[in-house]
Short mmCIF file of C-alpha atoms in Angstrom, two decimals:
data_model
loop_
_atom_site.label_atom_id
_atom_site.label_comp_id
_atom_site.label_asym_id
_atom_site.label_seq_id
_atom_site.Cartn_x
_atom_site.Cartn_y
_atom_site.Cartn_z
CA UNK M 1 20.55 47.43 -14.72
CA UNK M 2 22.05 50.20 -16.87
CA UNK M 3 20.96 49.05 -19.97
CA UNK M 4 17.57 48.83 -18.62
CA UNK M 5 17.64 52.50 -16.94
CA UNK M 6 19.38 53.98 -20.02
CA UNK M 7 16.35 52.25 -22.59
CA UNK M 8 13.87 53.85 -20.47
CA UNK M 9 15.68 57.49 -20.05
CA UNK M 10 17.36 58.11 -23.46
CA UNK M 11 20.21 58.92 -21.64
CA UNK M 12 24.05 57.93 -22.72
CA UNK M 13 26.13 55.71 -20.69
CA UNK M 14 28.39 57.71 -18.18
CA UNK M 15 31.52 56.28 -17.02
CA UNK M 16 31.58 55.30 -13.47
CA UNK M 17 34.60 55.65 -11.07
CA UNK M 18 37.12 52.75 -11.12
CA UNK M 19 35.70 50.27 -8.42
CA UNK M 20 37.95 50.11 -4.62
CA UNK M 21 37.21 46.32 -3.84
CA UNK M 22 36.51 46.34 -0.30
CA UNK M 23 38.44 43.87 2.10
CA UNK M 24 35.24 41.85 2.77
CA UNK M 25 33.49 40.31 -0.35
CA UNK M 26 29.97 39.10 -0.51
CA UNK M 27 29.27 35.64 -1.54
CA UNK M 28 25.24 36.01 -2.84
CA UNK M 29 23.74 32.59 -4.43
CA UNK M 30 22.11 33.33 -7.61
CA UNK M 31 20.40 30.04 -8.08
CA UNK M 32 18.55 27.29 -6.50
CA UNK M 33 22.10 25.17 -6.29
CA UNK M 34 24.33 27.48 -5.54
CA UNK M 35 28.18 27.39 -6.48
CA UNK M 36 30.33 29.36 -3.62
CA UNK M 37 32.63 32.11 -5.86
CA UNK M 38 33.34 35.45 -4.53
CA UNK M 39 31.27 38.21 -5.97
CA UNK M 40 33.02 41.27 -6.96
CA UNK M 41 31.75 44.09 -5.83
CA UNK M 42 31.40 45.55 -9.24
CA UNK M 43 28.33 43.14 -9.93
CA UNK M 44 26.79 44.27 -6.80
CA UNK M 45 24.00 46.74 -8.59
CA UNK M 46 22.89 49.80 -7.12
CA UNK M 47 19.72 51.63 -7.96
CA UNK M 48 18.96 55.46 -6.80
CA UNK M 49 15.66 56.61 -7.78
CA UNK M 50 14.88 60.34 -7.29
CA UNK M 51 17.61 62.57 -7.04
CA UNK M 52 19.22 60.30 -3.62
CA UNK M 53 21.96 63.19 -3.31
CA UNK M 54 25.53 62.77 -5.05
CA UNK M 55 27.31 61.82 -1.74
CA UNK M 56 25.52 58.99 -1.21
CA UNK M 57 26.04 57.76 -4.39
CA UNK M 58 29.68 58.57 -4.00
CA UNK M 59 30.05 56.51 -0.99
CA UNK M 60 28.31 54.24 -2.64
CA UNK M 61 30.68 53.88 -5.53
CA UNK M 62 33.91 54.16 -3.59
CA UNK M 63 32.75 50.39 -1.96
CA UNK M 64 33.29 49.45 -6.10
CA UNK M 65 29.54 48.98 -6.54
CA UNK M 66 28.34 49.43 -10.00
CA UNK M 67 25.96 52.58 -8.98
CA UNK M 68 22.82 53.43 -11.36
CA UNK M 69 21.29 57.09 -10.59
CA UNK M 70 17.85 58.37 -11.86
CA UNK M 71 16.16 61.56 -11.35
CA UNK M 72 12.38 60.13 -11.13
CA UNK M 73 10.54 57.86 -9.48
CA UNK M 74 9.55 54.66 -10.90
CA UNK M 75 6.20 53.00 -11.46
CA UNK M 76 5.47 49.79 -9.98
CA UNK M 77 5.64 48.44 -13.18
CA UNK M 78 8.78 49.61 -13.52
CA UNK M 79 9.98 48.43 -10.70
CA UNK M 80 8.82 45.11 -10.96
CA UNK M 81 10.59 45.09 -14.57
CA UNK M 82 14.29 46.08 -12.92
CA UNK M 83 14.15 44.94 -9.00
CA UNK M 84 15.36 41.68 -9.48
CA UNK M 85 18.54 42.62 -11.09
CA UNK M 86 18.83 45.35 -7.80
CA UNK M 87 20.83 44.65 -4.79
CA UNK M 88 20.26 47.80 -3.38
CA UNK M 89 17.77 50.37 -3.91
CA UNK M 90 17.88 53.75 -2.72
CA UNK M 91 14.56 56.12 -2.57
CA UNK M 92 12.73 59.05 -1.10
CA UNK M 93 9.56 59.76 -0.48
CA UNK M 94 7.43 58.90 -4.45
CA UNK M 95 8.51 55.68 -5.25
CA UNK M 96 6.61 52.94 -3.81
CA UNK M 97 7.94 50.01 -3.13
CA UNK M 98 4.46 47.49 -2.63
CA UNK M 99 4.78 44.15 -0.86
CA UNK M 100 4.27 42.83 -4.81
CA UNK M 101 7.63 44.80 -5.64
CA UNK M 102 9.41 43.37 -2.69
CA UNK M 103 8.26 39.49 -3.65
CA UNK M 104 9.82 40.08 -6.92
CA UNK M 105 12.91 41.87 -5.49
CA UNK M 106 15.13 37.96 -5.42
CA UNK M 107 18.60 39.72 -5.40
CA UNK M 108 17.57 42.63 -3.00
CA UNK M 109 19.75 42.78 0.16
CA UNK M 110 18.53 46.27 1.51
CA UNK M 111 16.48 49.39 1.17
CA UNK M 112 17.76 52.96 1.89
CA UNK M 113 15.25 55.73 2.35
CA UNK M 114 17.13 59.02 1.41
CA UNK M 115 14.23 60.62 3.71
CA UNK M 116 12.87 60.49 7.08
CA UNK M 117 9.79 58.88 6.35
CA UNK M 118 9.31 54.91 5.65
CA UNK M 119 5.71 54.70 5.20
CA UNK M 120 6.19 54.11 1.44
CA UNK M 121 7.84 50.82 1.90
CA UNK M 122 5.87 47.52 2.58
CA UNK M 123 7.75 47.09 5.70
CA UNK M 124 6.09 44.52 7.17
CA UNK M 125 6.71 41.99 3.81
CA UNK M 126 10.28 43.69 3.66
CA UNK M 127 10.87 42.00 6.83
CA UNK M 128 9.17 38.48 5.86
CA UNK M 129 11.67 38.61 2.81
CA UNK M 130 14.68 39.25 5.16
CA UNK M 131 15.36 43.25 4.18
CA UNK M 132 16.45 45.52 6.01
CA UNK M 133 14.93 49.08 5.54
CA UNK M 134 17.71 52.22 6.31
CA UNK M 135 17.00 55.93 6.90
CA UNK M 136 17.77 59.02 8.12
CA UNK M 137 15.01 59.90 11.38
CA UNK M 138 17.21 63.15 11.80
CA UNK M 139 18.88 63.97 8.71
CA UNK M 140 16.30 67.15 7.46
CA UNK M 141 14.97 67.90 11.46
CA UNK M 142 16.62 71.47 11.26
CA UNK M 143 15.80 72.31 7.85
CA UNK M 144 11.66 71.19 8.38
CA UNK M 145 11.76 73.07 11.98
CA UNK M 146 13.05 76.46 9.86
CA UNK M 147 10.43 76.45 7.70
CA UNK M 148 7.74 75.88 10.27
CA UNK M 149 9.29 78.89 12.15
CA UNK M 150 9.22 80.98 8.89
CA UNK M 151 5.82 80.34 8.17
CA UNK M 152 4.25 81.35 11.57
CA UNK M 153 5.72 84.72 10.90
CA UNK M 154 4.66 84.44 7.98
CA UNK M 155 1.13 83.27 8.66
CA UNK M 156 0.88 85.81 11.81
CA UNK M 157 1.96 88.87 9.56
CA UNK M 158 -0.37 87.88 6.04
CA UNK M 159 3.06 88.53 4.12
CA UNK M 160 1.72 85.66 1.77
CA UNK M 161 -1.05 87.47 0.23
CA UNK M 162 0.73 91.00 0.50
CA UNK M 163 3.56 89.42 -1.59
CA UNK M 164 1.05 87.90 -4.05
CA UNK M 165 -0.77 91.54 -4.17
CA UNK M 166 2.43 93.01 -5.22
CA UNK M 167 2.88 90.76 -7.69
CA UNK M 168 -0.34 91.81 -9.31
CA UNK M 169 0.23 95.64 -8.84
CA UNK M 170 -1.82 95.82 -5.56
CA UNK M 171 -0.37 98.47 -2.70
CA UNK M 172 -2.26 97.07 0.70
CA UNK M 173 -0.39 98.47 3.52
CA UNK M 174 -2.26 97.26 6.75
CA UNK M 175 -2.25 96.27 10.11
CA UNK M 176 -5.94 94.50 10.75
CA UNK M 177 -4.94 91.08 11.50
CA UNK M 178 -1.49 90.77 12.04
CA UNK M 179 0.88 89.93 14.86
CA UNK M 180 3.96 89.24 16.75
CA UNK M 181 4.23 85.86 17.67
CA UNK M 182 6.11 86.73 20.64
CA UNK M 183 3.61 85.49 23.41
CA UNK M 184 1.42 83.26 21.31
CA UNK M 185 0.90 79.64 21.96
CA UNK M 186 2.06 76.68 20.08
CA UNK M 187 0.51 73.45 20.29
CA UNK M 188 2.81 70.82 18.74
CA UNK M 189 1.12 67.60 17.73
CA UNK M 190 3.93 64.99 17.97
CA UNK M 191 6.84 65.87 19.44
CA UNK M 192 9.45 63.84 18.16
CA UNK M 193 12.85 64.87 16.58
CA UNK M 194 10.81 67.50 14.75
CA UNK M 195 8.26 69.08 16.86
CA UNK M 196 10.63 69.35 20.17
CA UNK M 197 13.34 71.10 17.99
CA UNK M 198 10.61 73.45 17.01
CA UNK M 199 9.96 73.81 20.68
CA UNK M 200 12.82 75.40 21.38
CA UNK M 201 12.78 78.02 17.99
CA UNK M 202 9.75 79.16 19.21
CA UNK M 203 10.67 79.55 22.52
CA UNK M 204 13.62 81.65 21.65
CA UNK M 205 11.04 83.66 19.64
CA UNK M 206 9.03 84.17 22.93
CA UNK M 207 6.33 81.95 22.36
CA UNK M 208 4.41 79.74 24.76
CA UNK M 209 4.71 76.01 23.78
CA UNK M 210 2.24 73.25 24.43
CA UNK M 211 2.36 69.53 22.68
CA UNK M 212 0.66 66.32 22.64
CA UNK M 213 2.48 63.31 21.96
CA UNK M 214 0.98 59.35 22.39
CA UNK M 215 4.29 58.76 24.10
CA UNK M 216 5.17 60.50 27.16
CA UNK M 217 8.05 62.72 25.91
CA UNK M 218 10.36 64.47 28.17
CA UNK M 219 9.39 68.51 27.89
CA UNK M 220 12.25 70.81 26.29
CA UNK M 221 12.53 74.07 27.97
CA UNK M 222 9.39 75.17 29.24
CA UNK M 223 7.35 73.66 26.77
CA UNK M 224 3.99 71.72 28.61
CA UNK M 225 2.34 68.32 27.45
CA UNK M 226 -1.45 68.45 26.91
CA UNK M 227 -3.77 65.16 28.07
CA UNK M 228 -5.02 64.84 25.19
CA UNK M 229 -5.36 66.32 21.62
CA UNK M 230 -8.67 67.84 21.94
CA UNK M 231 -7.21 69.88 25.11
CA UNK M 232 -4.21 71.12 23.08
CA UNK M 233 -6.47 72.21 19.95
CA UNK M 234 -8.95 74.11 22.65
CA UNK M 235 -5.32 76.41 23.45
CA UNK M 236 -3.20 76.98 20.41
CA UNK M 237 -3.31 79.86 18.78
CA UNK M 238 -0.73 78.22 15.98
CA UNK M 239 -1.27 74.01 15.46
CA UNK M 240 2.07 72.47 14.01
CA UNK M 241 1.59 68.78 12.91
CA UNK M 242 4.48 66.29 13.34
CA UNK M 243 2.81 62.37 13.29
CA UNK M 244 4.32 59.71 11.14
CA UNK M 245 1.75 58.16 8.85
CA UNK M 246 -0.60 55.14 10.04
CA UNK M 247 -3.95 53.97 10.70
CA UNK M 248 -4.31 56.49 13.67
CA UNK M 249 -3.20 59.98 12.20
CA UNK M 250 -4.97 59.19 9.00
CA UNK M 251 -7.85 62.20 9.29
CA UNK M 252 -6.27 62.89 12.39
CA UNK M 253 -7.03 66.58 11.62
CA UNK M 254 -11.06 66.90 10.11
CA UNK M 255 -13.95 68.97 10.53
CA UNK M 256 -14.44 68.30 14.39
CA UNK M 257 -11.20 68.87 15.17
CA UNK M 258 -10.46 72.45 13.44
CA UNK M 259 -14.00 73.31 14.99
CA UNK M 260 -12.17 72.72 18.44
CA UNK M 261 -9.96 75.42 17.51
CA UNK M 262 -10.48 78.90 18.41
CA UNK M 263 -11.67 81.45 15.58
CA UNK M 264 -8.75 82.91 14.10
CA UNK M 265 -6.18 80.47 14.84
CA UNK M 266 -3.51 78.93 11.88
CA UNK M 267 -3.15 74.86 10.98
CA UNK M 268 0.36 74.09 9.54
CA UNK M 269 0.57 70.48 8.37
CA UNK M 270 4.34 69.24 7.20
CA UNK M 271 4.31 65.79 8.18
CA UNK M 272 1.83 63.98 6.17
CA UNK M 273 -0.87 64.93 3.73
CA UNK M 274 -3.46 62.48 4.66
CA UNK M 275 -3.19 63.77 8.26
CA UNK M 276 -6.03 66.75 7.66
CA UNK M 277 -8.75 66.47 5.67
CA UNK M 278 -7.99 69.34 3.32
CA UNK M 279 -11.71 69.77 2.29
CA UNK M 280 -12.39 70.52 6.12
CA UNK M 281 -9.51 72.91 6.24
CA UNK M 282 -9.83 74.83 2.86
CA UNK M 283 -14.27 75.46 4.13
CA UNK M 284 -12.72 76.69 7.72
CA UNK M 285 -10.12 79.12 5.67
CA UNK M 286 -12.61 80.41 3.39
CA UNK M 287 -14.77 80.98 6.12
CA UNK M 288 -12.61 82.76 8.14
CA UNK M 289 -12.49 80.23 11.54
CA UNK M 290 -9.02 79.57 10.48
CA UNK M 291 -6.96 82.80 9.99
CA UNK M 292 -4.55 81.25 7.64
CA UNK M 293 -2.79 77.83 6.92
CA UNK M 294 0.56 76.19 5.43
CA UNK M 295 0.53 73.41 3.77
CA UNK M 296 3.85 71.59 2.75
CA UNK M 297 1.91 67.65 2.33
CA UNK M 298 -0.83 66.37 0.42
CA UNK M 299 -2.74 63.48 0.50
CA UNK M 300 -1.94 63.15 -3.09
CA UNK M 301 0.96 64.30 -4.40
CA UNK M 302 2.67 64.01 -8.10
CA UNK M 303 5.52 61.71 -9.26
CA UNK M 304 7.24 64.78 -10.29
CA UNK M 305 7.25 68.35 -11.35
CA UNK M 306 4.14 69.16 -13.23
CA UNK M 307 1.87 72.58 -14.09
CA UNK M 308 -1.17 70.46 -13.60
CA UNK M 309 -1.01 70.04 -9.20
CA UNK M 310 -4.84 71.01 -7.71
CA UNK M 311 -5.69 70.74 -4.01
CA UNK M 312 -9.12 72.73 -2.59
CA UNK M 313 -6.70 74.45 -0.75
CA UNK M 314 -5.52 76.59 -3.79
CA UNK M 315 -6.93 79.91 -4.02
CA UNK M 316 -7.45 79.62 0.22
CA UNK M 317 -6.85 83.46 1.59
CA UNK M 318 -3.73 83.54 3.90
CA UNK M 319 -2.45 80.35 3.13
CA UNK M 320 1.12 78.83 1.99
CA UNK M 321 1.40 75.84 0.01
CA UNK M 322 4.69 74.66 -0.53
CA UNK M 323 5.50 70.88 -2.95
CA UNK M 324 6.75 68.62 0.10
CA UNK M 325 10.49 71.05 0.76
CA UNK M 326 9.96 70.90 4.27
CA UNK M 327 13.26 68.94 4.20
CA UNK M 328 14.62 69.85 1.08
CA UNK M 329 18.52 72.05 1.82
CA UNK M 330 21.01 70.94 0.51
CA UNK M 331 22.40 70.34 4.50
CA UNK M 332 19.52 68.56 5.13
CA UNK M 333 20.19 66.38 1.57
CA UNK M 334 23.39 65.62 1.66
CA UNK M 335 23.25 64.81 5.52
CA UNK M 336 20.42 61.93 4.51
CA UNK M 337 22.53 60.82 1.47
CA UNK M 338 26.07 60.17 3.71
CA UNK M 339 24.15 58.59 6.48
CA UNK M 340 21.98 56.27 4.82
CA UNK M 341 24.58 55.59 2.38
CA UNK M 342 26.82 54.69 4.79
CA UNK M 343 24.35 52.19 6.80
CA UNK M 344 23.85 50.38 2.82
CA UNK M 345 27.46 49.87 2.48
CA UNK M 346 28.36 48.68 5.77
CA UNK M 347 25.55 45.86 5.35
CA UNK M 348 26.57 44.63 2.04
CA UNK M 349 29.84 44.98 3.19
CA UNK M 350 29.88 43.54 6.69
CA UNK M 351 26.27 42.74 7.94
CA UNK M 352 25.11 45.06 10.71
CA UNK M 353 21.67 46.46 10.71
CA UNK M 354 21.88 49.15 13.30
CA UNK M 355 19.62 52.20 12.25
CA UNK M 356 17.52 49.29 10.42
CA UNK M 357 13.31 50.02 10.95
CA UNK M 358 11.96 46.53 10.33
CA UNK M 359 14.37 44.31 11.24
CA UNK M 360 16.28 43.82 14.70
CA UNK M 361 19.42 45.77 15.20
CA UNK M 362 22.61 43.75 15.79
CA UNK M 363 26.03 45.84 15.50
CA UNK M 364 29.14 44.16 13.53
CA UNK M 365 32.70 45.41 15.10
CA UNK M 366 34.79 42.67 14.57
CA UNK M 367 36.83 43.02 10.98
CA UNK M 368 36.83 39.50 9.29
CA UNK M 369 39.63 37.88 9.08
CA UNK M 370 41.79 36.30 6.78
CA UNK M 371 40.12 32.92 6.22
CA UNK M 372 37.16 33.48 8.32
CA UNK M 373 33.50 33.39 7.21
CA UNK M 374 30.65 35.32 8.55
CA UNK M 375 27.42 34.43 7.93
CA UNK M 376 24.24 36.23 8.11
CA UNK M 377 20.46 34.76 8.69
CA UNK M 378 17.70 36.08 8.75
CA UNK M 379 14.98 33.56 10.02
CA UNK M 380 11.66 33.36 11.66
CA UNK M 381 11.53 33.82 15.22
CA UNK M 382 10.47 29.90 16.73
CA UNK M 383 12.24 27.35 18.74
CA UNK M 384 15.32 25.52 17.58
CA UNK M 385 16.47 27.34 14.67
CA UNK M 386 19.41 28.48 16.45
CA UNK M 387 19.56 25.01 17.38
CA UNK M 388 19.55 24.01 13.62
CA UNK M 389 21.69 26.51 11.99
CA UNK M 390 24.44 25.37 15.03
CA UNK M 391 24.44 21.37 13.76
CA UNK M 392 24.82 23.21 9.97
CA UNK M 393 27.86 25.00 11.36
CA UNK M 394 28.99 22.55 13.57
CA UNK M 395 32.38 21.09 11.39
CA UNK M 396 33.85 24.50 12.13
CA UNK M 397 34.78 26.56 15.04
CA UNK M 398 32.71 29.75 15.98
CA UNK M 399 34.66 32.48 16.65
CA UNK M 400 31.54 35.03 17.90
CA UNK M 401 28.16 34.95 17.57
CA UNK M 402 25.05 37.59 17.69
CA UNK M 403 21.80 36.93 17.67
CA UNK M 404 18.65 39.68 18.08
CA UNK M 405 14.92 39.33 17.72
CA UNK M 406 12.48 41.22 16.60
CA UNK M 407 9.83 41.82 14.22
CA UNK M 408 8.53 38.35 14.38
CA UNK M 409 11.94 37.45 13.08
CA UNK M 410 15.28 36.68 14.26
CA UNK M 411 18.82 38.03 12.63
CA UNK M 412 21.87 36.18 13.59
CA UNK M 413 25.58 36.93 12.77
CA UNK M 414 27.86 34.24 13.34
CA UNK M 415 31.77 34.32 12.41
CA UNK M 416 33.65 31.04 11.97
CA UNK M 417 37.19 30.02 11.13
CA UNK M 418 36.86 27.99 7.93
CA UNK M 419 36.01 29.38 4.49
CA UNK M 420 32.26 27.79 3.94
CA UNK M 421 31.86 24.99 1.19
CA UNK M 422 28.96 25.07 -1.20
CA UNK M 423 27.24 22.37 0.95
CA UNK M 424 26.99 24.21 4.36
CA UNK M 425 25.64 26.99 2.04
CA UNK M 426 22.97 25.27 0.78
CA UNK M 427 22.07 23.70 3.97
CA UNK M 428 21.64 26.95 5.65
CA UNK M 429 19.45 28.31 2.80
CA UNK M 430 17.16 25.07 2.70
CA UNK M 431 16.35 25.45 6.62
CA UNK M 432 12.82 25.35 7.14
CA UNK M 433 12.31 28.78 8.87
CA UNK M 434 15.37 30.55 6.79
CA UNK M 435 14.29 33.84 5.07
CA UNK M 436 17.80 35.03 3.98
CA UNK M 437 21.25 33.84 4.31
CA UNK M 438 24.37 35.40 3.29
CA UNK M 439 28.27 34.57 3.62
CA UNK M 440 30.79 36.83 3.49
CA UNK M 441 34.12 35.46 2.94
CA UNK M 442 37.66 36.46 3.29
CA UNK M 443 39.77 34.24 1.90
CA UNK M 444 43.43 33.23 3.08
CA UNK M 445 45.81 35.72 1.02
#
């Protein structure tokens, strides 16, 4: 994995921290007839693609895992080169990891996404391959709300374009068109994590809030839901836009929909670019229906930093475009880095998927004990595999067992006093319905 990363960098090898073996080992068959050998956590490879922040890769290399950082985001051609050497792979929000990636990715036991967002991983063949998916749904919430807050002042006062006057030499001191936001109305669309902790900022600001969510949401404050979006759009005199990215927010925000706004209100999109059509938006700027915008997404966005970025939004009067830092402070960073880091190394470590998007949560808190083996399945959810994977373990006594479903799958944990032998390893792996099976042994000091 290094040798590969360093080829394609240039970079020189840097010496990694000397590897803590942690008290549980993982047991991973390499082959089609597996030999049962502890695997050092040292072989256990760790990739972190864009800039995942240091801590996570700290607490990733305290577990003793040999941890490979790169500042980009990789190709799928590069991926499908490297991912199955990868037993981990951390990412934010570029690098796209396809359902072709994933059926190449033999070695991969889980995905971290250093980000709030999952929408660039296949998740749906991630869970047909038994993988569970880990991020951070709060991590950046404060840092994305601040900059939402800053930019309706922003947008309400035109500093934008008096800043970029300056810049040029131009003195325009005026007040046409500019306002307090105190007493102004917000209409949130979406108001998860990050639209109800906006809420209350611009409440404490003195502005009137109003959202629309799909899901009944429990108002914060004296914030009011809106039946439906078109009613919310109809009120606002500021739209904030916080909706994941799927089929049904795709073009969410178009033509129709800013016409339903009243002349001289703002848009302010930082959840996903494909959510407004920017064409629509940059005509309704121009023309002056919309009396300014910010912009932090974009339905396409670049790989990295480049001088070359071009949106019809560019060029828009009283409008803020920003690359995609809605959650980029370094709180907000290395919040996402410790907690996602820390879900990746408890799973390789001891097997529990809580916090996991595409796979069904099932919490580890027994420590394994000397002698013991745990071992984890991932199957498909039909009748009798529990049945099955029972007769496999059925020479040895089970000390606890959890099973969850979900997902169309099932994930079970089961803890027995023996060490496994090669042939109950097998077995388990060979089961008709098995996705993924791991043991985790600790053997008898």
């Amino acid at each position: 994995l290094t040798q590969f990363v360093l080829k394609r960098s240039g970079m020189s090898e840097a010496p990694l921290s000397p590897p803590a073996v942690p008290t549980e080992q993982l047991l991973e068959a390499e082959t089609e007839e597996p030999k049962l050998y502890r695997f050092p956590p040292s072989k256990i490879n760790v990739l972190l693609l864009e800039k995942c922040h240091a801590k996570g890769a700290r607490i990733l290399r305290e577990q003793g895992f040999n941890v490979t950082e790169v500042p980009r985001a990789y190709s799928e051609e590069e991926l499908l080169e490297i991912i199955p050497t990868v037993h981990a792979i951390g990412i934010r929000s570029k690098t796209q990891l396809s359902a072709r990636v994933l059926a190449a990715a033999r070695r991969l036991l889980c995905i971290g996404c250093f980000c709030i967002g999952t929408d660039q991983v296949a998740l749906s063949a991630a869970t047909d391959h038994g993988i569970p998916v880990f991020n951070s749904p709060y991590g950046n919430t404060r840092s994305v709300s601040e900059l939402v807050m800053a930019e309706i002042i922003m947008l309400a006062r035109q500093a934008g374009d008096r800043s970029m006057e300056l810049h040029r030499g131009e003195w325009k001191k005026t007040s046409d068109g500019c306002y307090e936001v105190r007493g102004k109305t917000l209409g949130l669309v979406g108001y998860g994590h990050v639209g109800s902790q906006l809420s209350i900022l611009a409440e404490a600001l003195g502005m009137q809030v109003i959202f629309y969510d799909v899901i009944p949401k429990l108002a914060l404050g004296t914030a009011k839901p809106q039946q439906s979006l078109q009613a919310l759009l109809g009120k606002a005199d500021f739209v904030s836009l916080h909706v994941p990215a799927d089929p049904s927010t795709q073009g969410m925000i178009g033509a129709a929909e800013i016409a339903q706004m009243h002349k001289g209100s703002y848009l302010i999109n930082a959840s996903r670019g494909k959510v407004v059509d920017v064409e629509a938006a940059a005509a309704a700027l121009k023309a002056g229906h919309l009396a300014g915008g910010a912009f932090d997404v974009f339905p396409e966005e670049p790989a990295g930093s480049t001088k070359e970025f071009r949106t019809p939004l560019q060029g828009c009067p009283n409008t803020i475009l920003t690359p995609h830092v809605g959650g980029s402070t370094e709180e907000a960073q290395e919040a996402i880095g410790e907690e996602v880091a820390f879900k990746m190394a408890e799973f390789i470590n001891r097997g529990p998927t809580m916090g996991a998007v595409n796979v069904p949560n099932v919490a580890v808190r027994r420590q394994l004990e000397h002698g013991h083996t745990r071992v984890l399945n991932f199957h498909k959810n039909q009748p009798g595999v529990l049945r099955d994977i029972n007769r496999v373990l059925s020479g040895a006594n089970i000390v606890s067992q959890s099973l969850e479903t979900g997902y169309g799958i099932g994930y079970l944990v089961v803890e027995v006093e023996s060490e496994m032998t090669d042939d109950v390893n097998i077995a388990l792996k060979k089961m008709e319905n098995s996705l993924r099976t791991r043991v985790l042994l600790r053997g008898t000091p």
